[in-house]
XYZ file of C-alpha atoms in Angstrom:
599
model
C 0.000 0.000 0.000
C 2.922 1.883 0.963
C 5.029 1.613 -2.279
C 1.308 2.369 -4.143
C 0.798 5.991 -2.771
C 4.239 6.847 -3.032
C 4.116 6.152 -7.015
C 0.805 8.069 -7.172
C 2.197 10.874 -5.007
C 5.221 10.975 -7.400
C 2.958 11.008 -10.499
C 1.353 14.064 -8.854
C 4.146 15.768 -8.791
C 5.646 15.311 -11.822
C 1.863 16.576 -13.393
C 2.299 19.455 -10.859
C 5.326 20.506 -11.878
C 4.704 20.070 -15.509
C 1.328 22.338 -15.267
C 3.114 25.014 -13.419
C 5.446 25.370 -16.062
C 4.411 28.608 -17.561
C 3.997 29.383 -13.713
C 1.857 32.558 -13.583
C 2.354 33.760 -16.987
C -0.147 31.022 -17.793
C -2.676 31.331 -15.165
C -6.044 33.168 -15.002
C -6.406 32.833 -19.200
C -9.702 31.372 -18.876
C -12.240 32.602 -15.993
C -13.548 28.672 -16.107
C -13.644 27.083 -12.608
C -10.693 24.877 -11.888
C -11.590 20.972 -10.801
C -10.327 20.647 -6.989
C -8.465 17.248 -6.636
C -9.078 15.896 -3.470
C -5.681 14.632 -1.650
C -6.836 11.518 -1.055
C -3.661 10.377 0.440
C -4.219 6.572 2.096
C -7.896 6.911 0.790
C -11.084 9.010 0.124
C -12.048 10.625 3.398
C -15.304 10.990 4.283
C -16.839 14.186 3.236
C -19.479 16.344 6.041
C -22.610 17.211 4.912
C -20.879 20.629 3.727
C -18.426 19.084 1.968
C -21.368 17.241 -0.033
C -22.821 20.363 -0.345
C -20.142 22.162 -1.705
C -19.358 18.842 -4.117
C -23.202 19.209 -5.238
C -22.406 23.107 -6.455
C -19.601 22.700 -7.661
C -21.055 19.905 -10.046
C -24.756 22.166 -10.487
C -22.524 25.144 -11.964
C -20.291 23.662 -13.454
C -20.439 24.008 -17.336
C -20.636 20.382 -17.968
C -24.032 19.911 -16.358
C -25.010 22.687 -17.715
C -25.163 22.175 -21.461
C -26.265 18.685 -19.877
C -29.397 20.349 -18.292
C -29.951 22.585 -21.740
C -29.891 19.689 -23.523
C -32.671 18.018 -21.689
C -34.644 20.584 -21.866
C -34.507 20.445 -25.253
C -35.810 17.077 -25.274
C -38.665 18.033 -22.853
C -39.836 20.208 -25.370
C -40.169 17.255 -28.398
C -43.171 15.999 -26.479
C -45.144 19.240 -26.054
C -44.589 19.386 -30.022
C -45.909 15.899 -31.046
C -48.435 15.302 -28.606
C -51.342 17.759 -28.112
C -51.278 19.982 -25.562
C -54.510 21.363 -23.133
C -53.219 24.726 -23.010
C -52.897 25.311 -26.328
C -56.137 23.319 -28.046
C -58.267 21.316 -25.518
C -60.355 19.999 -27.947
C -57.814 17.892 -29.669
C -56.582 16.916 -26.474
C -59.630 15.012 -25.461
C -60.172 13.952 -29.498
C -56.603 12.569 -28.711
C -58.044 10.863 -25.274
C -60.535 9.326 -27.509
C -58.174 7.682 -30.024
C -55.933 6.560 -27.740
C -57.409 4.828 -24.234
C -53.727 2.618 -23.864
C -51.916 5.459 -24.463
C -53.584 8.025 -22.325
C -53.372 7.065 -18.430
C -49.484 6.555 -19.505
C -49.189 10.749 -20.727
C -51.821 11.376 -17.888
C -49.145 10.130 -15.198
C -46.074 11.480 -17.192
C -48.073 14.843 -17.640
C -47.211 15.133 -21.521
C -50.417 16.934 -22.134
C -49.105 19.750 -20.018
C -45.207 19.210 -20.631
C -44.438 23.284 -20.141
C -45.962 23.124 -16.838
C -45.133 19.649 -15.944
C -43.005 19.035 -13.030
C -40.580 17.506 -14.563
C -39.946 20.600 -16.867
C -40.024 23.293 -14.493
C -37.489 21.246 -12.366
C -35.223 21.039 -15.370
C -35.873 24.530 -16.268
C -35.105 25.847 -12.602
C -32.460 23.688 -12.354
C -30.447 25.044 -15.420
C -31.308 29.082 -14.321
C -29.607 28.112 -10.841
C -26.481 27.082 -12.846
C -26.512 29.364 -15.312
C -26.286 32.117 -12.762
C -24.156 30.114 -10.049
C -21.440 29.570 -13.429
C -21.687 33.532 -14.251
C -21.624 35.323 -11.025
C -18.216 34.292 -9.783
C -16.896 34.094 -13.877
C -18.159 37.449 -14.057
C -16.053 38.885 -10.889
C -12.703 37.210 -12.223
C -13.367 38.724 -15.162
C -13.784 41.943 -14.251
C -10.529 41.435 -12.011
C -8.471 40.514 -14.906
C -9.618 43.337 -16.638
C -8.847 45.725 -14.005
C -4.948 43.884 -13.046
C -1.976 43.919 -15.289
C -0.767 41.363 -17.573
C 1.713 39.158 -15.335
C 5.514 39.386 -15.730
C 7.682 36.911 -18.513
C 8.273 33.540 -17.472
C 11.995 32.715 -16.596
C 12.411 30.341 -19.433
C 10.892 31.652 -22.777
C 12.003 28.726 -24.425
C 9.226 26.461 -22.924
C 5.976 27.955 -24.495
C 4.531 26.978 -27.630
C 5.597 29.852 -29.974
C 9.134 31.456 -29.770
C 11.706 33.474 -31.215
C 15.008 35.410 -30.575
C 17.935 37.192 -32.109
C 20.286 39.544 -31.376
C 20.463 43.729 -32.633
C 22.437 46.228 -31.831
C 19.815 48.928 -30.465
C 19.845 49.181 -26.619
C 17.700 47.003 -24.596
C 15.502 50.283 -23.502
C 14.953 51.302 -27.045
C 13.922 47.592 -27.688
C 11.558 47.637 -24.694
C 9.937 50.896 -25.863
C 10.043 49.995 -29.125
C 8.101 46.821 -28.425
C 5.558 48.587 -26.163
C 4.359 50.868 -28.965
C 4.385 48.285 -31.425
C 1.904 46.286 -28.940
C -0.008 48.419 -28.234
C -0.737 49.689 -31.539
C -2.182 46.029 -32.246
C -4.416 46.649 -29.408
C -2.582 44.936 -27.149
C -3.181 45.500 -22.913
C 0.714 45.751 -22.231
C 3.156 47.467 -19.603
C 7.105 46.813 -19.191
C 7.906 44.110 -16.327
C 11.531 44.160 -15.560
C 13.424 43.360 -18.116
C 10.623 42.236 -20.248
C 7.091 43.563 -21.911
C 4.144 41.930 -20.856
C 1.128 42.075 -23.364
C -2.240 40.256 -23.847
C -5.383 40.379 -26.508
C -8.706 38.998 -26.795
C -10.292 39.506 -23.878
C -13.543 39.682 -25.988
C -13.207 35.915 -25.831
C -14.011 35.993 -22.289
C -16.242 38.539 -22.305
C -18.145 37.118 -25.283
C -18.543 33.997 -23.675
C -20.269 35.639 -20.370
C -22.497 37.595 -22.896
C -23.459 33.797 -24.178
C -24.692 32.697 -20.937
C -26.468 35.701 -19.439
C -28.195 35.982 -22.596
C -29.541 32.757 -22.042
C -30.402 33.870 -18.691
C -32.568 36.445 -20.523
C -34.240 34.433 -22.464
C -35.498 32.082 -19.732
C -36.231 34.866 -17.569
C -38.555 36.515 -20.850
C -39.858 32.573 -22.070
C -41.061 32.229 -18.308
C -42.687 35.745 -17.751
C -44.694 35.085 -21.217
C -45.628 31.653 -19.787
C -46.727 33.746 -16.532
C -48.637 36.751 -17.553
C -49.217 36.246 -21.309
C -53.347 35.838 -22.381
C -54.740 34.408 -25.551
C -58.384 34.025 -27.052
C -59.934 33.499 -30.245
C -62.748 35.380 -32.084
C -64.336 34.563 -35.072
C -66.037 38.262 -36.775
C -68.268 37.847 -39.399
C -68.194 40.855 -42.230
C -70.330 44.060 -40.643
C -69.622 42.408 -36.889
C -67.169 43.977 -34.588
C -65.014 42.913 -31.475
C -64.235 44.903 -28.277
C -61.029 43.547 -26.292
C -63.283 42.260 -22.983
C -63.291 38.668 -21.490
C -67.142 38.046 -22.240
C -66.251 38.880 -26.014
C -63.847 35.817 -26.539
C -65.609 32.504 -28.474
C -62.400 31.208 -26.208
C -59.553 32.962 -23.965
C -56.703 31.312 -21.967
C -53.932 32.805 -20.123
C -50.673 32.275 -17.734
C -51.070 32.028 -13.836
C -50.266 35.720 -13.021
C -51.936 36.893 -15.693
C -54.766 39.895 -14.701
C -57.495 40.085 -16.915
C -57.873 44.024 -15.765
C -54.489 44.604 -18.103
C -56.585 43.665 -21.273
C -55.458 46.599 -23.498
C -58.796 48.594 -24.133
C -59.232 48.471 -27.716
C -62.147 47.389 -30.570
C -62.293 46.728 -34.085
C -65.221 46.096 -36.968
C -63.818 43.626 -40.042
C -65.189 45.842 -42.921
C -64.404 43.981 -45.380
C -62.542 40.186 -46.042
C -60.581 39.918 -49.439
C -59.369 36.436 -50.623
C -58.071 35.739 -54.277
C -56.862 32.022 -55.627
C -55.405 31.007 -58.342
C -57.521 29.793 -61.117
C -55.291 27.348 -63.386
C -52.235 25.222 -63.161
C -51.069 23.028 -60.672
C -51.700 25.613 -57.690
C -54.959 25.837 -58.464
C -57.034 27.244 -55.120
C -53.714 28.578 -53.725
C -54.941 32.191 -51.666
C -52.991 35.336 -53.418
C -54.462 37.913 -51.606
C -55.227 36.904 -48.047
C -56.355 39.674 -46.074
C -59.256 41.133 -43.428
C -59.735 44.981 -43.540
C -60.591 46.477 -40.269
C -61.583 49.307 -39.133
C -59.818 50.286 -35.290
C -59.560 52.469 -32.307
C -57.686 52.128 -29.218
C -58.872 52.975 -26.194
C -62.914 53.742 -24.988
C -63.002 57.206 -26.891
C -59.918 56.645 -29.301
C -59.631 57.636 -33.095
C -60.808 55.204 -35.620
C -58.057 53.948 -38.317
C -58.193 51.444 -40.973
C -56.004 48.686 -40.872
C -55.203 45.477 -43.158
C -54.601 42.346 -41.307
C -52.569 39.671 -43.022
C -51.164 36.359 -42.724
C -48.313 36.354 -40.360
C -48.616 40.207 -40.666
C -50.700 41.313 -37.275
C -52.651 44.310 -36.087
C -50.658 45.810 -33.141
C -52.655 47.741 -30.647
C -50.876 48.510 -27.454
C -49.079 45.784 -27.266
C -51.485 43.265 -28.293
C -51.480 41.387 -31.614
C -54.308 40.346 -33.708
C -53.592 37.610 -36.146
C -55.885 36.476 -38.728
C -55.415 32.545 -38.741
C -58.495 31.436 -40.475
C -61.394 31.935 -43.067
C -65.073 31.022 -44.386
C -68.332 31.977 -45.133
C -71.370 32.457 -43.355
C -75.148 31.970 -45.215
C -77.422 34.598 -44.615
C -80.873 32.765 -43.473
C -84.318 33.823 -43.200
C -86.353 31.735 -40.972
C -90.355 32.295 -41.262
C -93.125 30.726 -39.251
C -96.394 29.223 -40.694
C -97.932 32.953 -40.955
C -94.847 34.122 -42.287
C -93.490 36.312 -39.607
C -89.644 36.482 -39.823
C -88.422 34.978 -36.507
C -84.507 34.739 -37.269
C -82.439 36.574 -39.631
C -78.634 36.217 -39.671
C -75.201 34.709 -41.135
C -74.579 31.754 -39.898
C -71.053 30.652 -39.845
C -69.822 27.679 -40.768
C -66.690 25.413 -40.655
C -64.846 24.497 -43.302
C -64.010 21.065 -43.637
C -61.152 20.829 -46.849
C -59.012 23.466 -48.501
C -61.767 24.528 -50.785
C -63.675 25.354 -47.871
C -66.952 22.459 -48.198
C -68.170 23.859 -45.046
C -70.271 22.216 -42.486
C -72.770 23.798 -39.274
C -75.918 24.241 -38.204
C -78.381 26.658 -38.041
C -80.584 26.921 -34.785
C -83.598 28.952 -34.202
C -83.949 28.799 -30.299
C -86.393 31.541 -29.876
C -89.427 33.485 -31.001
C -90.929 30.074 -33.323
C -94.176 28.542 -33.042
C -95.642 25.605 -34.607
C -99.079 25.335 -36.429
C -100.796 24.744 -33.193
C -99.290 27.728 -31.112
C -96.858 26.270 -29.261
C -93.477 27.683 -29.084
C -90.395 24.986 -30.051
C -87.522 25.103 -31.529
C -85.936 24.007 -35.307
C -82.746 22.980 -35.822
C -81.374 22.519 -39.253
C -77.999 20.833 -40.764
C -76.209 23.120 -43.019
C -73.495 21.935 -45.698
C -72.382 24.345 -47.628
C -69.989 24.698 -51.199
C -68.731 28.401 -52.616
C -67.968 26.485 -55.751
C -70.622 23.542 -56.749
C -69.867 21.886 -59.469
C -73.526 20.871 -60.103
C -76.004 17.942 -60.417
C -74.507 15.009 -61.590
C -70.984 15.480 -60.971
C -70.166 13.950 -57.943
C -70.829 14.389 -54.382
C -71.769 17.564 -52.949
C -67.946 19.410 -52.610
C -66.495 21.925 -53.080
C -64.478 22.855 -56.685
C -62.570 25.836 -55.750
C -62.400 28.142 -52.496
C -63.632 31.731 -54.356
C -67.745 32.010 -53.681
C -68.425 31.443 -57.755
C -71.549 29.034 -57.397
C -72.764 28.903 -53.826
C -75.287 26.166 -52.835
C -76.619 25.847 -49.592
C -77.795 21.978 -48.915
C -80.172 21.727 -45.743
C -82.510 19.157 -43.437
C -84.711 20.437 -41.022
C -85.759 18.951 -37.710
C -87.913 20.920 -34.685
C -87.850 20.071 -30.637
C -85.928 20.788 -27.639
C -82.413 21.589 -28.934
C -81.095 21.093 -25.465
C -79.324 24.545 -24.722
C -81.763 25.006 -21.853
C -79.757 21.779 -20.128
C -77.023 23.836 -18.803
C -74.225 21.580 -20.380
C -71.610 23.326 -22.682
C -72.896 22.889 -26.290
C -71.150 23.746 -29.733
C -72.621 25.824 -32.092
C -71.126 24.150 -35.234
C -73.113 20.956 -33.934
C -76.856 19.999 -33.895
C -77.744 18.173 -31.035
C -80.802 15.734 -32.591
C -81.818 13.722 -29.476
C -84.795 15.636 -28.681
C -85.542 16.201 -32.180
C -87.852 14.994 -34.447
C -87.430 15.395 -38.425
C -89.345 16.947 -41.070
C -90.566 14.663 -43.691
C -91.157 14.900 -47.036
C -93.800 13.476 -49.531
C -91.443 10.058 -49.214
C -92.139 9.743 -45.622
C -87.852 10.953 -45.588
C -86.068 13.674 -43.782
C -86.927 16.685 -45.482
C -84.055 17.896 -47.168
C -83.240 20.083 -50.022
C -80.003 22.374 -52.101
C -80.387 26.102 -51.990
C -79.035 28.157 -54.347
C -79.061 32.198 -53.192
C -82.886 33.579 -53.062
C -84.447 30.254 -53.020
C -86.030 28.558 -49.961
C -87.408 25.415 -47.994
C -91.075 25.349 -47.115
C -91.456 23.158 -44.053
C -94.144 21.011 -44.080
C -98.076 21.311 -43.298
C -97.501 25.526 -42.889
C -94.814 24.844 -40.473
C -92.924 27.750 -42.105
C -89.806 28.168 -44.105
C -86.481 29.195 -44.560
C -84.785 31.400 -47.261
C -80.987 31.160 -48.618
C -80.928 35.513 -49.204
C -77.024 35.348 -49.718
C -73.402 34.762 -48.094
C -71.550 37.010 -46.000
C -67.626 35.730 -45.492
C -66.086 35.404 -42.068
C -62.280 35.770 -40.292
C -61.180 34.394 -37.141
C -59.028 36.135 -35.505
C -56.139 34.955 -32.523
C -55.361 37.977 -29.909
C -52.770 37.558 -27.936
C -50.190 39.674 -25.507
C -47.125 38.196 -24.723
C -44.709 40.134 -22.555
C -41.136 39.283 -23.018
C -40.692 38.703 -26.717
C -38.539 41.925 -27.595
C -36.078 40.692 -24.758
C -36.048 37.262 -26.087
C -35.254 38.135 -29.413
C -32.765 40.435 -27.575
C -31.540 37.720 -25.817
C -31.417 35.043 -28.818
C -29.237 37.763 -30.915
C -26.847 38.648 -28.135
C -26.357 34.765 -27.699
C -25.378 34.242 -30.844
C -22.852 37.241 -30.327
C -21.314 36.140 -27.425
C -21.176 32.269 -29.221
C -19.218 33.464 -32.290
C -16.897 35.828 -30.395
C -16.162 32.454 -27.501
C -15.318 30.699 -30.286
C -13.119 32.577 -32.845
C -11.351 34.602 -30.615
C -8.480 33.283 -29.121
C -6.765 35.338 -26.039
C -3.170 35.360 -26.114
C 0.000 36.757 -24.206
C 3.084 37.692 -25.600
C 6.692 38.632 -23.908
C 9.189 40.632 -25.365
C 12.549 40.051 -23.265
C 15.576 42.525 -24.238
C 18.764 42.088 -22.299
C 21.979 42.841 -22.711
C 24.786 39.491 -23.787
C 27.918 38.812 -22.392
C 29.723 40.087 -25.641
C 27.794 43.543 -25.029
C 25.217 43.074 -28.017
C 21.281 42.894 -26.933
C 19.596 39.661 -27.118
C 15.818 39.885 -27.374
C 13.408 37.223 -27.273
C 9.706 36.945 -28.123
C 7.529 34.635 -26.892
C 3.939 33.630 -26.819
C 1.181 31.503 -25.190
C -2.659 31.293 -25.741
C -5.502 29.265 -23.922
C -5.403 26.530 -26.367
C -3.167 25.540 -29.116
C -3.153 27.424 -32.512
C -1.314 27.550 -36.215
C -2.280 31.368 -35.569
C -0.106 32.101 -32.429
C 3.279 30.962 -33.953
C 1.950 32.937 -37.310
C 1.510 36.042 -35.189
C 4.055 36.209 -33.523
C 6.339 36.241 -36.381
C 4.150 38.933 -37.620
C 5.331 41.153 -34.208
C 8.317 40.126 -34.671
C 8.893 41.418 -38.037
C 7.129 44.323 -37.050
C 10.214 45.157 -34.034
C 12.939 43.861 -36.562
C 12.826 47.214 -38.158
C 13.170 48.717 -34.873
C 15.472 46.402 -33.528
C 17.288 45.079 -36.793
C 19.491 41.377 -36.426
C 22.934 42.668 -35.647
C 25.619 40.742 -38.125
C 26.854 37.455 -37.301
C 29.613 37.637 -35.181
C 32.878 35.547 -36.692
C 33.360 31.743 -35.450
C 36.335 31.238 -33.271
C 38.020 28.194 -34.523
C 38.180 25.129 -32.462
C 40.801 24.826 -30.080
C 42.752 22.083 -29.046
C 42.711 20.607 -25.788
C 43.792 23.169 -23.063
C 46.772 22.400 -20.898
C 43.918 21.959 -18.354
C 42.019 19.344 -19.982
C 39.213 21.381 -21.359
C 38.311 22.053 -24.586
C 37.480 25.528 -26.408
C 33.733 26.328 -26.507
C 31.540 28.314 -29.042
C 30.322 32.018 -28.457
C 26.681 31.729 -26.816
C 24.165 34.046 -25.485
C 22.572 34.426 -22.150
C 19.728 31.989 -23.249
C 22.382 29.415 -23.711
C 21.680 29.021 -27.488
C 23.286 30.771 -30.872
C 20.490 33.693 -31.731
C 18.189 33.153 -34.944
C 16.316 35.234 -36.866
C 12.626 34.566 -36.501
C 12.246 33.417 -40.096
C 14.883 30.958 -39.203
C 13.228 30.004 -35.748
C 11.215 26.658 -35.619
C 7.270 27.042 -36.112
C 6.489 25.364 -32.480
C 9.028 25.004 -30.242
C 12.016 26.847 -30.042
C 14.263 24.685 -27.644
C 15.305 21.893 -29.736
């Protein structure tokens, strides 16, 4: 055991003494934490509960688990995109629930219908803010005290970092200093004389680019989770004419974050004038929308200016800080519903869903109020709507659609009357007709009465039970408003990230020593050297640039003349060659090795 930790304590050593070999002139080039080797000596001791604190920290920030926590939250997020999600459409959620009964207890338990507010994710989330900012805070203040402290002194040996050079002028080593100085600091170098030596360093912007990486990702969890928080969305579907104020009883649906007020709805209103769609006619994007757009008409505020506006795809109304998108499109029959003495009980546009790209729509059309039968007594009718802008007439098919522009409308309805149950108190939708407490209309077959509408015509319901009247088509535009607070920093945020990425990664901070002393034969021997965080072809390449640059201040003095080789003195000894203090013959730096100079 003995013998054991004496070879590992003599390995030690040996790596301790070969990382110190820059000594200082090599420390502090990186503001990354250092990993703490325990000295485990006979063993591992046993660690307090502080110690296993401190271990946990040190592992939480470092960058490692880091990128290892941003990484799985990037894989939290693949669920929320494949597999619907309640807060964003509830309704396919529970169409999903339907389709799936093996499947669903297993996402019930493992909350992937609410992944963004799942435990799991906001423990991964929290988890990589508290080492995001654990990594930055301390990296920040040893940045900041580099920045403020002075490049440290030359090394003693020059010869041991990666680039070097030397040879020998004539000009004095103070003029050589200076010289160098200038030079440096012309290339924007941080430098100040040390000694006998100049001490210079450049790209800190590597550093500080990599801090701006990280706190820029602090941003943009800080502005993803306040728009998670206190953002609101809701849906509204206008028909032409119709307007929409920006209250919470106005919304066919609204849904917003857990600090969200709805008192900070931004008081505003529009009317959709006017909906404009174009397609193309021919050619194999036939029915593709050209001109996609929902004129409005705006104010903001209770008492505010009205303004016209044009609301495209992807192209939103802004109104204090709330955007209206326009996600959808269809049309909406204007019906005329008459009782048996011909009294007009209902009169509206009915909208209706479309159900393919050439919007074949689909609805229904219910007349709750204000309708009695033959005998007095007040009901309710209900009828099924299906509906084409483009029919391509009888004989041709199935009832669809040939193109999305309103060219040949045709209404196609079947009428039933009874209870339409909206007096139960259960949720119902409006696109849907609820026939359970209906009976149907028959025809002279003894069939549901049912009959195609084409604009002005109408259905007379049988024995002078009334009738309804296809007068025309009015078009419809949904409409998605939503405020989100903390986009403008996350885009912030996103850009400054990639900023601080590119500058981490091709910027390279590097130190370079200019040493100028006088020889023992009276001439001045200078010596450049340099050293950067990692390995580079550019270092070596650089600093033959500088060096070229002082040669013209500080030109090669001539090649002194070889002594020749002496015999053996008297005392045994034999004649030597003329060296420098560096214990080599100087070279010019064209002449001096790429990597390496001590060879």
């Amino acid at each position: 055991m003995s013998k054991a930790n004496s070879t590992e304590t003599r390995q030690r050593e040996e790596e301790d003494e070969q990382g110190s070999a820059h000594g200082a002139a090599g420390e502090q080039l990186s503001t990354a934490p250092r990993e703490e080797r325990p000295d485990t000596g006979a063993g591992v001791p046993a660690m307090s509960v502080i110690g296993w604190v401190r271990w946990f920290w040190r592992q939480l920030t470092s960058m490692r688990v880091a990128l290892i926590l941003l990484f799985l939250l990037s894989l939290g997020a693949i669920p929320g995109s494949l597999i619907p999600q309640t807060s964003v459409d509830d309704m396919k959620v529970q169409a999903f629930k339907e389709q799936h009964t093996t499947l669903t207890p297993v996402y019930e338990a493992l909350q992937l219908f609410d992944v963004y507010s799942s435990v799991w994710f906001s423990a991964i989330y929290i988890l990589l803010f508290v080492s995001l900012i654990g990594c930055i805070v301390p990296r920040t203040g040893q940045f900041v005290g580099q920045l403020r402290s002075r490049p440290p002194g030359a090394p003693k040996r020059l010869t041991r970092l990666p680039a070097y050079t030397t040879w020998r002028t004539e000009a004095e080593p103070e003029e050589v200093r200076a010289a160098a100085l200038a030079m440096l600091r012309g290339r924007r170098f941080r430098g100040h004389e040390v000694g006998d030596a100049v001490a210079a360093e450049k790209g800190y912007l590597r550093e500080a680019g990599n801090l701006v990486f990280h706190i820029a990702l602090i941003v943009m969890l800080i502005a993803f989770a306040s728009g998670q928080l206190f953002k609101s969305e809701g849906g509204k579907l206008v028909v032409e004419g119709d307007g929409f104020s920006n209250t919470l009883t106005q919304y066919d649906d609204f849904k917003s974050g857990s600090l969200y007020d709805a008192d900070s709805l931004a008081p505003f209103s529009f009317v959709l004038d006017e909906f404009v769609g174009t397609y193309e006619k021919s050619g194999p994007q036939r029915g593709t929308p050209r001109t996609f757009e929902a004129r409005v008409t705006y104010a903001e505020g209770a008492d505010g200016a009205e303004r016209k506006g044009v609301i495209k795809v992807n192209e939103p109304l802004v109104v204090d800080g709330t955007k209206v998108y326009l996600i959808a499109h269809g049309y909406a029959p204007v019906v005329t519903v008459r009782d048996g003495k011909g009294k007009v009980v209902s009169k509206s546009a009915v909208p209706l869903l479309p159900i393919d790209n050439n919007i074949t729509s689909s609805g229904a059309i219910k007349v709750m109020d204000g309708y009695k039968d033959k005998n007095g007594k007040k009901t309710q009718l209900g009828f099924k709507a299906f509906f084409v802008p483009t029919f391509a007439g009888h004989g041709k098919g199935q009832m669809f659609s040939q193109f999305p522009a309103l060219d040949f409308p045709v209404l196609a309805l079947s009428a039933y009357q009874g209870s339409l149950g909206v007096d139960s108190g259960l949720a119902q939708n409006v696109y849907q007709l609820d026939t359970s407490k209906m009976k149907e209309f028959k025809d002279e077959d003894g069939e549901l009465l049912k009959k195609m509408l084409m604009p002005g015509e109408k259905l007379d319901l049988p024995d002078g039970a009334g009738s309804i009247t296809y007068e025309g088509t009015e078009e419809w535009a949904s409409f998605q408003i939503s405020q989100q607070p903390g986009n403008g920093w996350a885009l912030g945020g996103a850009i400054a990230a990639i900023a601080g990425l590119a500058g981490s990664l091709f910027i390279q901070r590097r130190r370079v020593w200019v040493r100028a002393v006088r020889g023992a034969d009276g001439v001045t021997v200078v010596e450049m050297a340099g050293l950067g965080r990692s390995e580079s072809a550019k270092l070596p390449e650089e600093l033959g640039d500088l060096s070229a640059a002082l040669v013209t201040t500080a030109p090669v003095a001539p090649a002194a003349p070889e002594k020749p080789v002496a015999a053996d003195t008297p005392d045994g000894s034999a004649a030597t060659d003329a060296t420098n203090e560096a214990g080599s013959r100087p070279v010019h730096p064209a002449e001096a090795p790429a990597e390496g100079a001590e060879k």
